[in-house]
Coordinates of C-alpha atoms and ligand atoms in Angstrom, one line a residue:
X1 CA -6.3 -23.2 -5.7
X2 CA -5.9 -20.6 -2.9
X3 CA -2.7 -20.6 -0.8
X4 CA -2.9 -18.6 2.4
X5 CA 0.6 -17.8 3.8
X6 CA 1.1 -15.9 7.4
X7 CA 3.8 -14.1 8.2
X8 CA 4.0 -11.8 11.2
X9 CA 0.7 -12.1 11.8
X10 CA -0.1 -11.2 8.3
X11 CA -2.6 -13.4 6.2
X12 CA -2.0 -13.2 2.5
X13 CA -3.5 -14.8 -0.4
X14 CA -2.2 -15.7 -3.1
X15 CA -4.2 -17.4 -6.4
X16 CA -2.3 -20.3 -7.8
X17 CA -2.5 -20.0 -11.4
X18 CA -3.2 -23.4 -13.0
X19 CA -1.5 -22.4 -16.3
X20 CA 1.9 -21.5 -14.9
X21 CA 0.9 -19.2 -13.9
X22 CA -23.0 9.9 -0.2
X23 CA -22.0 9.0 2.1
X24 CA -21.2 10.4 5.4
X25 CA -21.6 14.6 5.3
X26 CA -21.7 13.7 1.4
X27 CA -17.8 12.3 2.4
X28 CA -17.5 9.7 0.2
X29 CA -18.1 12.0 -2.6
X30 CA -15.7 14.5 -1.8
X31 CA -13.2 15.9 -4.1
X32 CA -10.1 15.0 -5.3
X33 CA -6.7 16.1 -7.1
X34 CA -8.2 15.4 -10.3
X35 CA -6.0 14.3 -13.3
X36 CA -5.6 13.8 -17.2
X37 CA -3.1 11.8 -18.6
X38 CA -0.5 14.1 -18.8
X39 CA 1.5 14.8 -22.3
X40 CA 4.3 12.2 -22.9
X41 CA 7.9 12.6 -22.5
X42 CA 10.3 11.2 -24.6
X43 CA 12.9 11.9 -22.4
X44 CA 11.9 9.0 -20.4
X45 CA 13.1 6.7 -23.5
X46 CA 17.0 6.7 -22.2
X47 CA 16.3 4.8 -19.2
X48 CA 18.2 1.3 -20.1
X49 CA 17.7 -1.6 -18.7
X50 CA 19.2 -2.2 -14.8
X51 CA 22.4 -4.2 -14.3
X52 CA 21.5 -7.8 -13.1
X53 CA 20.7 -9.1 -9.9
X54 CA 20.4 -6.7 -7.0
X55 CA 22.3 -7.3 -3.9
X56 CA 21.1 -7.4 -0.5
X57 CA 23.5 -4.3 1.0
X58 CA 22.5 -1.1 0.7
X59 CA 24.2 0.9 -1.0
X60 CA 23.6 4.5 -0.5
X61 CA 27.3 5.9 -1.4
X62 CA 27.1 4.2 -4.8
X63 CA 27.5 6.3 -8.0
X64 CA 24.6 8.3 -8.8
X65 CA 22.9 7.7 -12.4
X66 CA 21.3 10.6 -14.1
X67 CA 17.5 10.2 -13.2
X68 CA 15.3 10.6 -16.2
X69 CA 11.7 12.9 -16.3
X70 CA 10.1 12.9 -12.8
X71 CA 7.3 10.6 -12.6
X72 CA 5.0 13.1 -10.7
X73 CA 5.7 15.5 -13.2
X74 CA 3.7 13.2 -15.7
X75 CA 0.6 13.3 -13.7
X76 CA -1.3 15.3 -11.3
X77 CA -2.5 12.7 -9.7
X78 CA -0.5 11.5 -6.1
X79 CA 2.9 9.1 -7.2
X80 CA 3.8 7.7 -4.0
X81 CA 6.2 5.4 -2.4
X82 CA 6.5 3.7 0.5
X83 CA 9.5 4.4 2.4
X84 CA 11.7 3.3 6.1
X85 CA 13.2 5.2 8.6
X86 CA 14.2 5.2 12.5
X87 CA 15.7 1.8 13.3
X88 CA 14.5 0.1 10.2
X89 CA 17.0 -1.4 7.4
X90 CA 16.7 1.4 4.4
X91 CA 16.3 4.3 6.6
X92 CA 15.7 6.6 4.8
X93 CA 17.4 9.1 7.0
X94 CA 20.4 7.0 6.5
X95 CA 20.7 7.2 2.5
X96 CA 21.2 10.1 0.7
X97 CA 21.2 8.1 -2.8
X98 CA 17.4 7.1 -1.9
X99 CA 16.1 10.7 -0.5
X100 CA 17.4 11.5 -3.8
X101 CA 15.4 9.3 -6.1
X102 CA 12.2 9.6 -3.3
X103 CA 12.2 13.5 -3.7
X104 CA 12.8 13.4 -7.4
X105 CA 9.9 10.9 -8.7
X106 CA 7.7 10.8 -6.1
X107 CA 5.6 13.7 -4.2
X108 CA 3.4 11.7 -1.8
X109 CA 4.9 8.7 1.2
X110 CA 3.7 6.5 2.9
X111 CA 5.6 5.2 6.2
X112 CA 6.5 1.6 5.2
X113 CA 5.8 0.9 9.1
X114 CA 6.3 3.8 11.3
X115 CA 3.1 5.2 11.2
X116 CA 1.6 1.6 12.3
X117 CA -0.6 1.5 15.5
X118 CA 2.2 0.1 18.2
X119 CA 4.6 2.8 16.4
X120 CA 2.0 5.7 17.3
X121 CA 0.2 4.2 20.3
X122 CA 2.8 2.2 22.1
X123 CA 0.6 2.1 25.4
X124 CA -2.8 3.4 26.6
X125 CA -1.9 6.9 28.1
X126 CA 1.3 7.5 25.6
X127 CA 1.4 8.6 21.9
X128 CA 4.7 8.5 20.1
X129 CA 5.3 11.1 17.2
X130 CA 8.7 12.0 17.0
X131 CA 9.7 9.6 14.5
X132 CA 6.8 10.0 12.3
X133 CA 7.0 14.0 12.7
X134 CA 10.4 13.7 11.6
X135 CA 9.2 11.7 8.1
X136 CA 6.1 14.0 7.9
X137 CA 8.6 17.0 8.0
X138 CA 11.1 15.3 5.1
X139 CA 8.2 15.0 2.9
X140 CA 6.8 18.6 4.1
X141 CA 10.4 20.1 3.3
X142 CA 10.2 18.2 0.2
X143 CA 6.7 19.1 -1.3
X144 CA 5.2 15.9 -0.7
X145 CA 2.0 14.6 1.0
X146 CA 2.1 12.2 3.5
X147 CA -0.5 9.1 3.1
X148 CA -1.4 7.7 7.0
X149 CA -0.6 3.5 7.4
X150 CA -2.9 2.4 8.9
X151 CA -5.2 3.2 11.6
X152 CA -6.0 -0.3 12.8
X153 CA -4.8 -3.2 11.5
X154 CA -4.8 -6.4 13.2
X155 CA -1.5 -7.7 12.4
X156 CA 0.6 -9.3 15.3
X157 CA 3.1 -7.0 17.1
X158 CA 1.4 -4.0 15.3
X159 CA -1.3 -4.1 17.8
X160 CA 0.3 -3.1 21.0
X161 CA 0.2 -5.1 23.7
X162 CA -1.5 -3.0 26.1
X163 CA -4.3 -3.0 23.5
X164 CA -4.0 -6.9 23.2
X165 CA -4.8 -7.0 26.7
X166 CA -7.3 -4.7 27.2
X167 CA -10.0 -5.7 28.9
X168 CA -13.6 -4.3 28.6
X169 CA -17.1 -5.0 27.0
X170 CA -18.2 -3.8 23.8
X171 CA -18.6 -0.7 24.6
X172 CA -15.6 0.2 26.4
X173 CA -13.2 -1.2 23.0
X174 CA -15.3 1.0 21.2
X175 CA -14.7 4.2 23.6
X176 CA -10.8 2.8 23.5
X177 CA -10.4 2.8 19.6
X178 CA -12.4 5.9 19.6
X179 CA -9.9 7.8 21.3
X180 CA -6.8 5.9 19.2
X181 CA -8.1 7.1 16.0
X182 CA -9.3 10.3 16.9
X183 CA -6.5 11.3 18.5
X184 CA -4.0 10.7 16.2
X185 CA -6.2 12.0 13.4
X186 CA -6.5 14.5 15.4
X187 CA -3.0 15.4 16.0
X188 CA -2.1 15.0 11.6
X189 CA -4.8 17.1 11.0
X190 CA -3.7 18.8 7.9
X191 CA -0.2 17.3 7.2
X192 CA -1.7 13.9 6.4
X193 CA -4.4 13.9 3.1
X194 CA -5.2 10.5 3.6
X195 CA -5.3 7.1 5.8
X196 CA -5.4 3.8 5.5
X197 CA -8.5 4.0 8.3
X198 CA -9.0 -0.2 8.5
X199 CA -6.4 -2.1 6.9
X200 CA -7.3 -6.2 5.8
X201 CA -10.8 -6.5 8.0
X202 CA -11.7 -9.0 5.6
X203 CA -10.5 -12.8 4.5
X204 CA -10.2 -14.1 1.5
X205 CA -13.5 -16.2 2.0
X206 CA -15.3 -12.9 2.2
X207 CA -16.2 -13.4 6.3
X208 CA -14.7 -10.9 8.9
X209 CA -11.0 -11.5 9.8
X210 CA -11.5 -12.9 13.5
X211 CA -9.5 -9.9 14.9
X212 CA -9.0 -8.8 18.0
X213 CA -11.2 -5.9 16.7
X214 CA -13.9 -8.2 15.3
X215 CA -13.7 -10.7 18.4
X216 CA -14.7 -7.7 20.6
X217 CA -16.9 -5.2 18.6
X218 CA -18.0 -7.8 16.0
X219 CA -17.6 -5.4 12.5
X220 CA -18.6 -2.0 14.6
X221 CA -15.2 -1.2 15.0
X222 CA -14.7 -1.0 11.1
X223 CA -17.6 2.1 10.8
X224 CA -16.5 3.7 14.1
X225 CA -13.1 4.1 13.0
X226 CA -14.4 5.8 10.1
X227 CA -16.7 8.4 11.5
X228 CA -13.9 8.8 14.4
X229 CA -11.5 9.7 11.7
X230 CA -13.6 12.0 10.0
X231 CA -14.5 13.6 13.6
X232 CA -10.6 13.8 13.8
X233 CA -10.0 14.8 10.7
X234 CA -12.7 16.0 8.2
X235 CA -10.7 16.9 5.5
X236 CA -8.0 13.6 4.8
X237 CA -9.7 11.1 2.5
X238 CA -10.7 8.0 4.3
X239 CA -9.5 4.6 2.8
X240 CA -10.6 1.1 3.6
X241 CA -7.3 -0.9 2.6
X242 CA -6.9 -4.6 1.5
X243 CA -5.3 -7.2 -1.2
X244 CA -6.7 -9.8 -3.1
X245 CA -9.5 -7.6 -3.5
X246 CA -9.2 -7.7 -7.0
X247 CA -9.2 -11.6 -7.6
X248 CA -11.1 -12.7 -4.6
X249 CA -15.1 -12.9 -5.7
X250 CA -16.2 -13.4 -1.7
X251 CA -13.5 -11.0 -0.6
X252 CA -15.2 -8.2 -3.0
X253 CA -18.6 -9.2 -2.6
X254 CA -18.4 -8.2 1.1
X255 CA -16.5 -4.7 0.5
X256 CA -19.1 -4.3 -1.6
X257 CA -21.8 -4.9 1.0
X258 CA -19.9 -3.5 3.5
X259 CA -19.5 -0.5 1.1
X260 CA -23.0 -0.2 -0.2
X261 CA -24.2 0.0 3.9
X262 CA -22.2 2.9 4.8
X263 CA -22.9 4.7 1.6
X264 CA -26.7 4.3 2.5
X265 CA -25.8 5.4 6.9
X266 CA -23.9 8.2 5.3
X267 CA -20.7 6.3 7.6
X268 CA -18.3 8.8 6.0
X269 CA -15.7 6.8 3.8
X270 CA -13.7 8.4 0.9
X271 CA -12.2 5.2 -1.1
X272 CA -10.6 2.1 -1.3
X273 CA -6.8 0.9 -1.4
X274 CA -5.8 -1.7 -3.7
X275 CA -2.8 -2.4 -2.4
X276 CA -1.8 -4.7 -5.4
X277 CA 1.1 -7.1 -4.4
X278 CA 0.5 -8.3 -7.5
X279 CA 2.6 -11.0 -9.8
X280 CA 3.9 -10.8 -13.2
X281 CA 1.1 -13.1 -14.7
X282 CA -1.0 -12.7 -12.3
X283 CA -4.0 -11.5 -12.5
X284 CA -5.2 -10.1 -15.7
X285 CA -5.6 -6.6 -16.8
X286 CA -9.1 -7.0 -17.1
X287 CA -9.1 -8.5 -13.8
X288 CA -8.1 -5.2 -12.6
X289 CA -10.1 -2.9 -14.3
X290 CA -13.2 -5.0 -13.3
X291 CA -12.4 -4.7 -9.8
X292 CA -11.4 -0.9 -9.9
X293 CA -14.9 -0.4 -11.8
X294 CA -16.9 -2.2 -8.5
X295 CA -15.1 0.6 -6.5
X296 CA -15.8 3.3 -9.4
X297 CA -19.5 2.8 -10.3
X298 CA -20.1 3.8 -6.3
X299 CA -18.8 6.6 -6.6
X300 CA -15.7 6.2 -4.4
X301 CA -12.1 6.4 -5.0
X302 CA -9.7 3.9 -6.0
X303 CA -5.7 4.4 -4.7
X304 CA -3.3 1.8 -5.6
X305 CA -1.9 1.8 -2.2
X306 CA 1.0 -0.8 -2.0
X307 CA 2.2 -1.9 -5.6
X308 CA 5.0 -4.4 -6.3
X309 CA 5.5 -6.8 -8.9
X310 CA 7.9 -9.3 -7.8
X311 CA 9.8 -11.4 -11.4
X312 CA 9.2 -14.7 -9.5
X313 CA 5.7 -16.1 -8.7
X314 CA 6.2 -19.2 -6.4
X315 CA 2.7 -19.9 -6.9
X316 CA 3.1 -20.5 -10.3
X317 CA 3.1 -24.2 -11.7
X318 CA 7.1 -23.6 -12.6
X319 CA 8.2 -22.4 -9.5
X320 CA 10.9 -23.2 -8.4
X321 CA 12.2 -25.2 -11.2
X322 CA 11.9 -22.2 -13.1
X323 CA 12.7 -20.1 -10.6
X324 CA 14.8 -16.5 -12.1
X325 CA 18.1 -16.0 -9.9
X326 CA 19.2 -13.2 -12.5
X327 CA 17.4 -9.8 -13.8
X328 CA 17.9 -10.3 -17.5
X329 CA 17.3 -8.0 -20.4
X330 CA 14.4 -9.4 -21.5
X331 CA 12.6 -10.0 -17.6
X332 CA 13.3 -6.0 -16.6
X333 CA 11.6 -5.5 -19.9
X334 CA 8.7 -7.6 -19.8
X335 CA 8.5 -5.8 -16.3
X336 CA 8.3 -2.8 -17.5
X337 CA 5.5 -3.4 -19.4
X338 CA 3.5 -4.9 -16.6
X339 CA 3.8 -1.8 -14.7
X340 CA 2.7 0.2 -17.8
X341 CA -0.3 -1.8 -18.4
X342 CA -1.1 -1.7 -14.7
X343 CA -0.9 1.8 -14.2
X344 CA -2.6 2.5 -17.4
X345 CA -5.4 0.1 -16.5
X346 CA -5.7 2.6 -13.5
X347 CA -5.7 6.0 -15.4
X348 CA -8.4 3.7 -18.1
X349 CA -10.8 2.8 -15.3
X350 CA -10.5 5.3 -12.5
X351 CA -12.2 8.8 -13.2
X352 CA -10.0 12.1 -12.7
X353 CA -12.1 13.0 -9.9
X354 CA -12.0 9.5 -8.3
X355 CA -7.8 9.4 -8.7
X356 CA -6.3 8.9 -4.9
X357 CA -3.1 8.0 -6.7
X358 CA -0.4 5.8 -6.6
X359 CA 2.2 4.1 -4.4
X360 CA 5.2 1.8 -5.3
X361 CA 5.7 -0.6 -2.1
X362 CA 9.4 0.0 -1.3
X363 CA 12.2 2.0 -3.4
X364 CA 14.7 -0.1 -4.2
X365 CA 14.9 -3.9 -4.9
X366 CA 17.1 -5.6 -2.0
X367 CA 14.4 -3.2 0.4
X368 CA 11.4 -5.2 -0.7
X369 CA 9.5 -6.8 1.8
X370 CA 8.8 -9.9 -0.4
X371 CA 12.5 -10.8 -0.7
X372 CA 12.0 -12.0 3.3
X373 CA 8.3 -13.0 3.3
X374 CA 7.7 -14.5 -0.3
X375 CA 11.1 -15.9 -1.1
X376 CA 12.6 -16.8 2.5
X377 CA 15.2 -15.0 2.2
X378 CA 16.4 -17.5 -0.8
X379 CA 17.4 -15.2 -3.5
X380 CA 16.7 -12.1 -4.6
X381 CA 13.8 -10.5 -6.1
X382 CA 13.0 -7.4 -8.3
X383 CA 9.7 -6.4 -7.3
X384 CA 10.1 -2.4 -7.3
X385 CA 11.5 0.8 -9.6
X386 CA 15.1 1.1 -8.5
X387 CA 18.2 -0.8 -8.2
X388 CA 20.5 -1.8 -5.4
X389 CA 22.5 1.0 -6.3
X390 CA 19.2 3.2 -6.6
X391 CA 19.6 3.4 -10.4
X392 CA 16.3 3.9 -12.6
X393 CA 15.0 0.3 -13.6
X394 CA 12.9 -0.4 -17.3
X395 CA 9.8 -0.7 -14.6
X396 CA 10.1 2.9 -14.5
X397 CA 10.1 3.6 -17.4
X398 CA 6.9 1.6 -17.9
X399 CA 5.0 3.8 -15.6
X400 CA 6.1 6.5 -17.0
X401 CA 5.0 5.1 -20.3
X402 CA 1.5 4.8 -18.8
X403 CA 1.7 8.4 -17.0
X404 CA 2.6 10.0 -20.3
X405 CA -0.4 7.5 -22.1
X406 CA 2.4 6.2 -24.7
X407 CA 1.6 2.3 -25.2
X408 CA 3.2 -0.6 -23.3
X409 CA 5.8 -2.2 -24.5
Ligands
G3I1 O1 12.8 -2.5 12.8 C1 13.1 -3.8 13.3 C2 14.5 -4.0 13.5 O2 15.0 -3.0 14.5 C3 14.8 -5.4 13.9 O3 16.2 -5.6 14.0 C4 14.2 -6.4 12.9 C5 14.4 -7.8 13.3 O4 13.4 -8.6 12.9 O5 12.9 -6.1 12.8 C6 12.6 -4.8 12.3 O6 11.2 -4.7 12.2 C7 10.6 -5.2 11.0 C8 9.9 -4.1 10.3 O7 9.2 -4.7 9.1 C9 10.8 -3.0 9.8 O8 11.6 -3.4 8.8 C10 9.7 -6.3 11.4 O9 10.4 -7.4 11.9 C11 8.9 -6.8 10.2 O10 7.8 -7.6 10.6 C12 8.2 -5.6 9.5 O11 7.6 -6.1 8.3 C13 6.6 -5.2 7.8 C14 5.3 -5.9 7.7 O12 4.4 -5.0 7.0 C15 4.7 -6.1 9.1 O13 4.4 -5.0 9.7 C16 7.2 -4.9 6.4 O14 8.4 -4.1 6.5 C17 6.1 -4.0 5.6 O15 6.5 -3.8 4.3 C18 4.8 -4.8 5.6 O16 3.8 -4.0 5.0 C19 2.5 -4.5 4.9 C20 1.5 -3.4 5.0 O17 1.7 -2.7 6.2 C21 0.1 -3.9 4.9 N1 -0.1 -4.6 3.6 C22 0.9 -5.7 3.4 C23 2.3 -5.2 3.5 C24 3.3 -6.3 3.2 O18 3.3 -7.3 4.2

């Protein structure tokens, strides 16, 4: 049973479990930080299990745990993390406890929202960049990359208004998203590897999302902002971006069309995001791998783009009589060894040379997105790596389990 959900515009689907749960220029075959599974650190073993529920303050003056081996020491592939700043709550401008955690595990970001088209492109004749220069130069200063999110994306206020509005044939939204992702390609050129070019084009049912994009350029708009991205930009790797991907049959089926086409028209596109706002039984490993493998065996890379793995699943037959108010022992464990086998189901299926990486969606708990969107605002979650106080979680240590190839447990 599917449940679709929107929230700010946003369409997402979750899978009710019934149990309780080539191309372009030769592009798409570019190359890539490759990676091995790096050695494994015992080190990592210290990290003990987080203090109980997370509270919804921030709490950047709290007392600062020892951090354990850097994640992106384990790897050379990208560890990335999606992070705030400006205005937003979590700024991370505002929180020397996070730029401390961010710049010791992690070496690539991704702007939670700043980077979003009504952020960059607030009307026709204006670009905005201060704010994102000023995240671009954090992660610059800090030896990170920066990954782009996302060139278009349909989702309500994140499509300006002017661009709501515009009016014009075919032809002349085409010329106008032309020169939106061009230009600001154009303008990152060399301080950001990679972007999320078209972000969730596709339903669940496997049709086109009816769009603003799609309702005036049918799906041109989704291979135009491609090759104007690689005309911007010909070095960053170009990602097509969605979720569900992985347990939606019709969704994949017409990536995989979609894909297979601009392979064959040489439409230059590097990978795919997974973003993975995934559940704790839900889906299966081999769920996973499968999908990653349809993205693998054509030759394209696979980035986990957006990874979180909330405790509670309210689409699970228990919720919310079962519902977990408290971060026990035993559930930061059990966590931890989801995010081992995930990441390790990654580093199984995904060739060195077709590694984009990946990113944890959010630092710490309280800062998740899913605490607002999938729980109301109800009670708290623990979806990500870190604590209130910005202290280490088991979760972790379970990638770094999987980064260091040690099992899951
Ligand atoms: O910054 C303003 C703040 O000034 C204001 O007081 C407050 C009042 O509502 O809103 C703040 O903006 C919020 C913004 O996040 C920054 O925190 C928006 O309301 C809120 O809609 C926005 O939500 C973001 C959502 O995308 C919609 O853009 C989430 O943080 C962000 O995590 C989420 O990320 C998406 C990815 O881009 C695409 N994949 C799914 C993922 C999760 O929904």
């Amino acid at each position: 049973m599917n449940h679709i959900i929107q929230f700010f515009g946003i369409s997402l689907l979750a899978t009710a479990l019934t149990a309780c749960g080539g191309g372009g220029s030769g592009k798409h075959k570019s190359s890539s930080s490759a990676s091995s599974r790096a050695p494994s650190s015992s080190a990592l073993s210290s990290i003990a299990p987080s203090s109980t529920a997370a509270s919804s303050t921030p709490t950047s003056s709290s007392v600062a745990a020892s951090l354990s081996v850097a994640l992106k020491t384990l790897t050379t592939i990208p560890i990335g993390v999606a992070v705030s700043a400006t205005t937003e709550s979590y700024n991370i401008f505002d929180s020397t406890a996070q730029q401390r955690v961010v710049t010791h595990h992690f070496n690539q970001l991704t702007a939670g929202n700043i980077m979003k088209m009504s952020y960059l492109h607030p009307l026709e004749n204006s670009f905005t960049y201060t704010n994102a220069d000023a995240l671009i130069d954090f992660a610059s200063d800090n030896g990170m990359s920066v990954h782009g999110h996302a060139l278009i994306w349909h989702s309500d206020y994140q499509v300006p208004s002017w661009m709501k509005n515009y009016v014009g044939d075919k032809t002349v939204w085409l010329a106008m998203l032309e020169n939106h992702v061009k230009t600001i390609t154009a303008y990152y050129s060399g301080k950001v590897v990679s972007w999320d070019v078209v972000n969730e084009a596709i339903n669940d049912d496997g049709s086109y999302r009816n769009s603003i994009f799609f309702q005036k350029t049918d799906d041109d708009y989704i291979e135009q902002a491609f090759i104007n991205a690689h005309e911007g930009d010909p070095i960053a790797d170009l990602y097509y971006n969605d979720y569900s991907i992985e347990v939606d049959p019709e969704k994949m089926a017409t990536l995989k069309t979609m894909l297979d086409d601009f392979i064959a028209r040489d439409v230059p596109i590097d990978g795919v995001g997974f973003q993975m706002h995934i559940y704790m039984d839900y889906p299966s490993i081999a769920t996973i791998k499968a999908a990653f493998q349809e993205i693998v065996v054509r030759d394209l890379k696979v980035k986990i783009t957006e990874l979180d793995i909330p405790i509670n699943n309210p689409y699970s037959s228990g919720y919310p009589g079962n519902v977990k108010t408290t971060l026990t022992t035993e559930l930061a464990l059990a966590q931890k060894k989801r995010y081992c086998e995930v990441v390790a189901a990654y580093l199984e299926t995904v060739p060195t040379n077709l590694r984009g990486g990946v990113t944890i969606w959010g630092v710490n708990d309280p800062s998740s997105w899913l605490i607002s969107f999938l729980f109301d605002d109800e009670h708290d979650d623990w979806p990500l790596l870190f604590n209130a106080n910005y202290n280490e979680k088991p979760a972790l240590q379970g990638v770094a389990d999987a980064l260091s190839n040690q099992p899951c447990n």
